[in-house]
Amino acid sequence: MSCCRQTFSDTEVKTVRAAEKIGRPAAALHELAAFGEKLSAMKKKIKSALTYPSIVLIAALVALAILMAVVVPKFETIFSLHGSDAQSLPWLTKKVLNSCNFLRAHVVALAVLLLCIPLALRMCFAKKVLREKLSAIFGKIPIFGNLLLCVSLNKFFRTIGMLMSFGVPLQTALQLSIGVIGDNFHRQSFTRVLDRIKHGETLSASFGGNRLLAATDHGLILAGEESGNLAKSFAKIAELYEQKIDGQLTFLAALVEPAIIVFLSIVVGIIVISIFLPMISIMQSVRI
């Protein structure tokens, strides 16, 4: 496994090495396989939760683009036939028509840009530095930030619990578990915990200054420290964060669709108002 660093991580190698020392390599391999399955299942949950809202958003944007590029510009011809030049139109109408003309003139470039965004994001996530910067940006978004935090904490506690269950020393297990956290801010938070432990503080006191953790987490860590079964406490914390991830994914899926509908309603409402304002003036002039 040490010779295949592209396939096996440092955490997996040291887990098996520690399990070999206590005569439980098969149990370690089984635990690593279960850990990989849980990570894969978590990724599938996130993808499935975001797939439907993404399809709805794409369909809505396509319909909006057709409305602005095909339907709305025809009203500009109607306005010109009834003597309404560009200067006499309401401010809102002029802005909407200018936006539609811009969309028609650059529709190919905008379509190519939208298609390139997923490829660009994939390339950014492939590089560690860019991935950390993107994670920091997404982490500042209220809903996505909480979701990313729960994912990081779930991976961290599940990893350290698995390592300690096979006899890996606390400091080594903590250092390896910090490495699985993708976000630099979260990683630095637990690095400070490791530094405090190296300076002689107890585990519960070191984690006590970490504001990323909930009160329940601190209580479970203290209970595990006093009972001498930290591995079980860390595994329980990981399960709690897995439940939080499921709840946040459900909430996110339920929130995104109404948000898209509200956004489209506002945009379509602005377009309709901008079209009807000059139409009212035209109808009044026809009556006169």
GROMACS .gro file of N, CA and C in nm, residues 28-131:
model
  312
   28ALA      N    1  -0.924  -0.361   0.984
   28ALA     CA    2  -0.891  -0.227   0.934
   28ALA      C    3  -0.932  -0.211   0.788
   29LEU      N    4  -0.905  -0.312   0.707
   29LEU     CA    5  -0.945  -0.305   0.567
   29LEU      C    6  -1.097  -0.298   0.553
   30HIS      N    7  -1.167  -0.375   0.637
   30HIS     CA    8  -1.314  -0.371   0.634
   30HIS      C    9  -1.365  -0.233   0.674
   31GLU      N   10  -1.302  -0.174   0.776
   31GLU     CA   11  -1.343  -0.041   0.823
   31GLU      C   12  -1.314   0.065   0.718
   32LEU      N   13  -1.200   0.054   0.651
   32LEU     CA   14  -1.166   0.150   0.545
   32LEU      C   15  -1.264   0.140   0.428
   33ALA      N   16  -1.302   0.016   0.396
   33ALA     CA   17  -1.399  -0.003   0.288
   33ALA      C   18  -1.535   0.059   0.325
   34ALA      N   19  -1.577   0.038   0.450
   34ALA     CA   20  -1.704   0.097   0.495
   34ALA      C   21  -1.695   0.249   0.497
   35PHE      N   22  -1.579   0.302   0.537
   35PHE     CA   23  -1.558   0.446   0.539
   35PHE      C   24  -1.566   0.504   0.398
   36GLY      N   25  -1.505   0.434   0.302
   36GLY     CA   26  -1.512   0.479   0.162
   36GLY      C   27  -1.653   0.476   0.107
   37GLU      N   28  -1.729   0.373   0.145
   37GLU     CA   29  -1.868   0.363   0.101
   37GLU      C   30  -1.952   0.477   0.157
   38LYS      N   31  -1.928   0.514   0.282
   38LYS     CA   32  -2.004   0.623   0.343
   38LYS      C   33  -1.971   0.757   0.277
   39LEU      N   34  -1.843   0.778   0.245
   39LEU     CA   35  -1.806   0.901   0.175
   39LEU      C   36  -1.869   0.906   0.036
   40SER      N   37  -1.868   0.791  -0.033
   40SER     CA   38  -1.930   0.785  -0.166
   40SER      C   39  -2.080   0.809  -0.157
   41ALA      N   40  -2.145   0.751  -0.056
   41ALA     CA   41  -2.289   0.772  -0.038
   41ALA      C   42  -2.320   0.918  -0.008
   42MET      N   43  -2.233   0.983   0.071
   42MET     CA   44  -2.254   1.124   0.103
   42MET      C   45  -2.243   1.210  -0.023
   43LYS      N   46  -2.144   1.181  -0.108
   43LYS     CA   47  -2.129   1.256  -0.233
   43LYS      C   48  -2.252   1.236  -0.323
   44LYS      N   49  -2.305   1.114  -0.327
   44LYS     CA   50  -2.423   1.088  -0.408
   44LYS      C   51  -2.544   1.164  -0.355
   45LYS      N   52  -2.556   1.172  -0.221
   45LYS     CA   53  -2.667   1.248  -0.162
   45LYS      C   54  -2.660   1.394  -0.202
   46ILE      N   55  -2.539   1.451  -0.196
   46ILE     CA   56  -2.522   1.592  -0.230
   46ILE      C   57  -2.554   1.615  -0.377
   47LYS      N   58  -2.505   1.526  -0.463
   47LYS     CA   59  -2.530   1.541  -0.607
   47LYS      C   60  -2.678   1.525  -0.639
   48SER      N   61  -2.743   1.426  -0.577
   48SER     CA   62  -2.886   1.404  -0.605
   48SER      C   63  -2.971   1.519  -0.553
   49ALA      N   64  -2.928   1.579  -0.440
   49ALA     CA   65  -3.004   1.691  -0.384
   49ALA      C   66  -2.992   1.815  -0.471
   50LEU      N   67  -2.881   1.830  -0.542
   50LEU     CA   68  -2.859   1.949  -0.625
   50LEU      C   69  -2.896   1.928  -0.771
   51THR      N   70  -2.919   1.803  -0.812
   51THR     CA   71  -2.947   1.776  -0.954
   51THR      C   72  -3.079   1.836  -0.998
   52TYR      N   73  -3.187   1.807  -0.923
   52TYR     CA   74  -3.319   1.857  -0.963
   52TYR      C   75  -3.326   2.009  -0.964
   53PRO      N   76  -3.279   2.079  -0.858
   53PRO     CA   77  -3.280   2.226  -0.865
   53PRO      C   78  -3.196   2.280  -0.981
   54SER      N   79  -3.086   2.212  -1.012
   54SER     CA   80  -3.001   2.257  -1.124
   54SER      C   81  -3.076   2.246  -1.257
   55ILE      N   82  -3.149   2.136  -1.275
   55ILE     CA   83  -3.227   2.118  -1.399
   55ILE      C   84  -3.336   2.224  -1.409
   56VAL      N   85  -3.404   2.251  -1.296
   56VAL     CA   86  -3.508   2.354  -1.295
   56VAL      C   87  -3.449   2.491  -1.327
   57LEU      N   88  -3.333   2.521  -1.270
   57LEU     CA   89  -3.268   2.650  -1.295
   57LEU      C   90  -3.226   2.664  -1.441
   58ILE      N   91  -3.169   2.559  -1.499
   58ILE     CA   92  -3.128   2.565  -1.639
   58ILE      C   93  -3.248   2.584  -1.730
   59ALA      N   94  -3.356   2.507  -1.705
   59ALA     CA   95  -3.476   2.522  -1.786
   59ALA      C   96  -3.536   2.662  -1.774
   60ALA      N   97  -3.534   2.717  -1.653
   60ALA     CA   98  -3.588   2.852  -1.632
   60ALA      C   99  -3.503   2.956  -1.704
   61LEU      N  100  -3.371   2.941  -1.700
   61LEU     CA  101  -3.283   3.037  -1.768
   61LEU      C  102  -3.300   3.029  -1.919
   62VAL      N  103  -3.318   2.908  -1.972
   62VAL     CA  104  -3.339   2.893  -2.116
   62VAL      C  105  -3.470   2.960  -2.158
   63ALA      N  106  -3.578   2.937  -2.081
   63ALA     CA  107  -3.707   3.000  -2.112
   63ALA      C  108  -3.697   3.151  -2.103
   64LEU      N  109  -3.625   3.200  -2.003
   64LEU     CA  110  -3.608   3.345  -1.988
   64LEU      C  111  -3.526   3.403  -2.102
   65ALA      N  112  -3.424   3.329  -2.146
   65ALA     CA  113  -3.342   3.376  -2.259
   65ALA      C  114  -3.424   3.383  -2.387
   66ILE      N  115  -3.510   3.284  -2.410
   66ILE     CA  116  -3.595   3.286  -2.530
   66ILE      C  117  -3.692   3.403  -2.523
   67LEU      N  118  -3.747   3.427  -2.405
   67LEU     CA  119  -3.840   3.540  -2.388
   67LEU      C  120  -3.772   3.673  -2.420
   68MET      N  121  -3.649   3.689  -2.371
   68MET     CA  122  -3.580   3.816  -2.390
   68MET      C  123  -3.521   3.832  -2.529
   69ALA      N  124  -3.482   3.720  -2.591
   69ALA     CA  125  -3.415   3.728  -2.721
   69ALA      C  126  -3.513   3.724  -2.839
   70VAL      N  127  -3.631   3.666  -2.819
   70VAL     CA  128  -3.724   3.646  -2.932
   70VAL      C  129  -3.852   3.728  -2.915
   71VAL      N  130  -3.914   3.720  -2.797
   71VAL     CA  131  -4.046   3.779  -2.779
   71VAL      C  132  -4.039   3.930  -2.754
   72VAL      N  133  -3.960   3.970  -2.656
   72VAL     CA  134  -3.958   4.111  -2.615
   72VAL      C  135  -3.912   4.205  -2.726
   73PRO      N  136  -3.808   4.172  -2.806
   73PRO     CA  137  -3.766   4.264  -2.912
   73PRO      C  138  -3.875   4.297  -3.014
   74LYS      N  139  -3.974   4.211  -3.031
   74LYS     CA  140  -4.082   4.239  -3.126
   74LYS      C  141  -4.165   4.360  -3.083
   75PHE      N  142  -4.171   4.384  -2.953
   75PHE     CA  143  -4.245   4.501  -2.905
   75PHE      C  144  -4.174   4.631  -2.941
   76GLU      N  145  -4.042   4.624  -2.959
   76GLU     CA  146  -3.970   4.745  -2.999
   76GLU      C  147  -4.017   4.792  -3.135
   77THR      N  148  -4.046   4.697  -3.225
   77THR     CA  149  -4.099   4.733  -3.356
   77THR      C  150  -4.238   4.794  -3.344
   78ILE      N  151  -4.320   4.739  -3.255
   78ILE     CA  152  -4.454   4.794  -3.234
   78ILE      C  153  -4.447   4.937  -3.182
   79PHE      N  154  -4.355   4.960  -3.089
   79PHE     CA  155  -4.339   5.095  -3.033
   79PHE      C  156  -4.296   5.194  -3.141
   80SER      N  157  -4.204   5.153  -3.227
   80SER     CA  158  -4.155   5.244  -3.333
   80SER      C  159  -4.265   5.272  -3.435
   81LEU      N  160  -4.352   5.175  -3.463
   81LEU     CA  161  -4.460   5.197  -3.560
   81LEU      C  162  -4.562   5.298  -3.509
   82HIS      N  163  -4.574   5.308  -3.379
   82HIS     CA  164  -4.671   5.401  -3.321
   82HIS      C  165  -4.605   5.532  -3.277
   83GLY      N  166  -4.486   5.557  -3.328
   83GLY     CA  167  -4.421   5.685  -3.306
   83GLY      C  168  -4.348   5.699  -3.174
   84SER      N  169  -4.323   5.590  -3.105
   84SER     CA  170  -4.249   5.597  -2.979
   84SER      C  171  -4.102   5.569  -3.006
   85ASP      N  172  -4.020   5.674  -3.008
   85ASP     CA  173  -3.878   5.653  -3.030
   85ASP      C  174  -3.809   5.612  -2.900
   86ALA      N  175  -3.677   5.582  -2.910
   86ALA     CA  176  -3.603   5.531  -2.795
   86ALA      C  177  -3.597   5.632  -2.681
   87GLN      N  178  -3.597   5.761  -2.714
   87GLN     CA  179  -3.584   5.862  -2.610
   87GLN      C  180  -3.714   5.882  -2.532
   88SER      N  181  -3.827   5.859  -2.597
   88SER     CA  182  -3.956   5.882  -2.530
   88SER      C  183  -4.003   5.763  -2.447
   89LEU      N  184  -3.938   5.650  -2.461
   89LEU     CA  185  -3.978   5.532  -2.384
   89LEU      C  186  -3.943   5.549  -2.236
   90PRO      N  187  -4.017   5.484  -2.146
   90PRO     CA  188  -3.983   5.489  -2.002
   90PRO      C  189  -3.845   5.431  -1.976
   91TRP      N  190  -3.786   5.476  -1.865
   91TRP     CA  191  -3.650   5.433  -1.831
   91TRP      C  192  -3.641   5.281  -1.818
   92LEU      N  193  -3.740   5.220  -1.751
   92LEU     CA  194  -3.737   5.075  -1.731
   92LEU      C  195  -3.747   5.002  -1.864
   93THR      N  196  -3.829   5.051  -1.954
   93THR     CA  197  -3.845   4.988  -2.086
   93THR      C  198  -3.715   4.994  -2.165
   94LYS      N  199  -3.647   5.109  -2.160
   94LYS     CA  200  -3.521   5.123  -2.232
   94LYS      C  201  -3.416   5.025  -2.179
   95LYS      N  202  -3.410   5.009  -2.047
   95LYS     CA  203  -3.313   4.917  -1.989
   95LYS      C  204  -3.341   4.772  -2.029
   96VAL      N  205  -3.468   4.734  -2.029
   96VAL     CA  206  -3.504   4.597  -2.066
   96VAL      C  207  -3.475   4.572  -2.213
   97LEU      N  208  -3.509   4.667  -2.301
   97LEU     CA  209  -3.482   4.651  -2.444
   97LEU      C  210  -3.332   4.647  -2.472
   98ASN      N  211  -3.256   4.727  -2.402
   98ASN     CA  212  -3.110   4.724  -2.419
   98ASN      C  213  -3.053   4.589  -2.376
   99SER      N  214  -3.107   4.535  -2.267
   99SER     CA  215  -3.062   4.404  -2.221
   99SER      C  216  -3.096   4.296  -2.323
  100CYS      N  217  -3.215   4.304  -2.381
  100CYS     CA  218  -3.256   4.206  -2.483
  100CYS      C  219  -3.168   4.216  -2.607
  101ASN      N  220  -3.138   4.338  -2.651
  101ASN     CA  221  -3.051   4.356  -2.768
  101ASN      C  222  -2.910   4.303  -2.741
  102PHE      N  223  -2.861   4.327  -2.620
  102PHE     CA  224  -2.729   4.274  -2.583
  102PHE      C  225  -2.729   4.122  -2.586
  103LEU      N  226  -2.838   4.061  -2.533
  103LEU     CA  227  -2.848   3.915  -2.532
  103LEU      C  228  -2.853   3.859  -2.673
  104ARG      N  229  -2.927   3.923  -2.762
  104ARG     CA  230  -2.936   3.876  -2.900
  104ARG      C  231  -2.802   3.888  -2.971
  105ALA      N  232  -2.728   3.995  -2.942
  105ALA     CA  233  -2.600   4.017  -3.011
  105ALA      C  234  -2.490   3.923  -2.963
  106HIS      N  235  -2.500   3.879  -2.837
  106HIS     CA  236  -2.393   3.796  -2.780
  106HIS      C  237  -2.445   3.662  -2.733
  107VAL      N  238  -2.551   3.611  -2.794
  107VAL     CA  239  -2.612   3.487  -2.747
  107VAL      C  240  -2.516   3.368  -2.759
  108VAL      N  241  -2.438   3.363  -2.866
  108VAL     CA  242  -2.345   3.250  -2.884
  108VAL      C  243  -2.235   3.255  -2.778
  109ALA      N  244  -2.179   3.374  -2.758
  109ALA     CA  245  -2.071   3.388  -2.659
  109ALA      C  246  -2.120   3.356  -2.519
  110LEU      N  247  -2.241   3.400  -2.485
  110LEU     CA  248  -2.296   3.370  -2.352
  110LEU      C  249  -2.323   3.221  -2.335
  111ALA      N  250  -2.371   3.156  -2.442
  111ALA     CA  251  -2.397   3.011  -2.434
  111ALA      C  252  -2.267   2.933  -2.413
  112VAL      N  253  -2.162   2.973  -2.487
  112VAL     CA  254  -2.032   2.908  -2.470
  112VAL      C  255  -1.977   2.931  -2.329
  113LEU      N  256  -1.997   3.053  -2.277
  113LEU     CA  257  -1.950   3.085  -2.142
  113LEU      C  258  -2.020   2.998  -2.038
  114LEU      N  259  -2.152   2.982  -2.051
  114LEU     CA  260  -2.226   2.899  -1.956
  114LEU      C  261  -2.182   2.753  -1.963
  115LEU      N  262  -2.150   2.706  -2.083
  115LEU     CA  263  -2.103   2.568  -2.097
  115LEU      C  264  -1.963   2.549  -2.040
  116CYS      N  265  -1.883   2.655  -2.043
  116CYS     CA  266  -1.745   2.645  -1.994
  116CYS      C  267  -1.735   2.657  -1.842
  117ILE      N  268  -1.838   2.711  -1.777
  117ILE     CA  269  -1.832   2.729  -1.632
  117ILE      C  270  -1.814   2.597  -1.557
  118PRO      N  271  -1.892   2.489  -1.590
  118PRO     CA  272  -1.868   2.361  -1.519
  118PRO      C  273  -1.728   2.306  -1.541
  119LEU      N  274  -1.676   2.320  -1.663
  119LEU     CA  275  -1.540   2.272  -1.691
  119LEU      C  276  -1.437   2.352  -1.612
  120ALA      N  277  -1.459   2.483  -1.604
  120ALA     CA  278  -1.365   2.568  -1.529
  120ALA      C  279  -1.368   2.533  -1.380
  121LEU      N  280  -1.488   2.508  -1.326
  121LEU     CA  281  -1.497   2.469  -1.185
  121LEU      C  282  -1.429   2.335  -1.159
  122ARG      N  283  -1.446   2.242  -1.253
  122ARG     CA  284  -1.381   2.111  -1.238
  122ARG      C  285  -1.228   2.126  -1.237
  123MET      N  286  -1.177   2.211  -1.326
  123MET     CA  287  -1.032   2.234  -1.331
  123MET      C  288  -0.982   2.303  -1.204
  124CYS      N  289  -1.063   2.396  -1.151
  124CYS     CA  290  -1.024   2.465  -1.028
  124CYS      C  291  -1.020   2.369  -0.909
  125PHE      N  292  -1.118   2.279  -0.900
  125PHE     CA  293  -1.122   2.185  -0.790
  125PHE      C  294  -1.012   2.079  -0.801
  126ALA      N  295  -0.956   2.062  -0.921
  126ALA     CA  296  -0.847   1.967  -0.938
  126ALA      C  297  -0.717   2.019  -0.878
  127LYS      N  298  -0.704   2.152  -0.862
  127LYS     CA  299  -0.584   2.211  -0.804
  127LYS      C  300  -0.611   2.251  -0.660
  128LYS      N  301  -0.521   2.213  -0.572
  128LYS     CA  302  -0.544   2.230  -0.428
  128LYS      C  303  -0.563   2.377  -0.388
  129VAL      N  304  -0.477   2.465  -0.442
  129VAL     CA  305  -0.484   2.606  -0.402
  129VAL      C  306  -0.616   2.668  -0.445
  130LEU      N  307  -0.655   2.644  -0.570
  130LEU     CA  308  -0.781   2.699  -0.620
  130LEU      C  309  -0.901   2.635  -0.550
  131ARG      N  310  -0.889   2.506  -0.518
  131ARG     CA  311  -0.998   2.437  -0.448
  131ARG      C  312  -1.020   2.499  -0.310
   0.00000   0.00000   0.00000
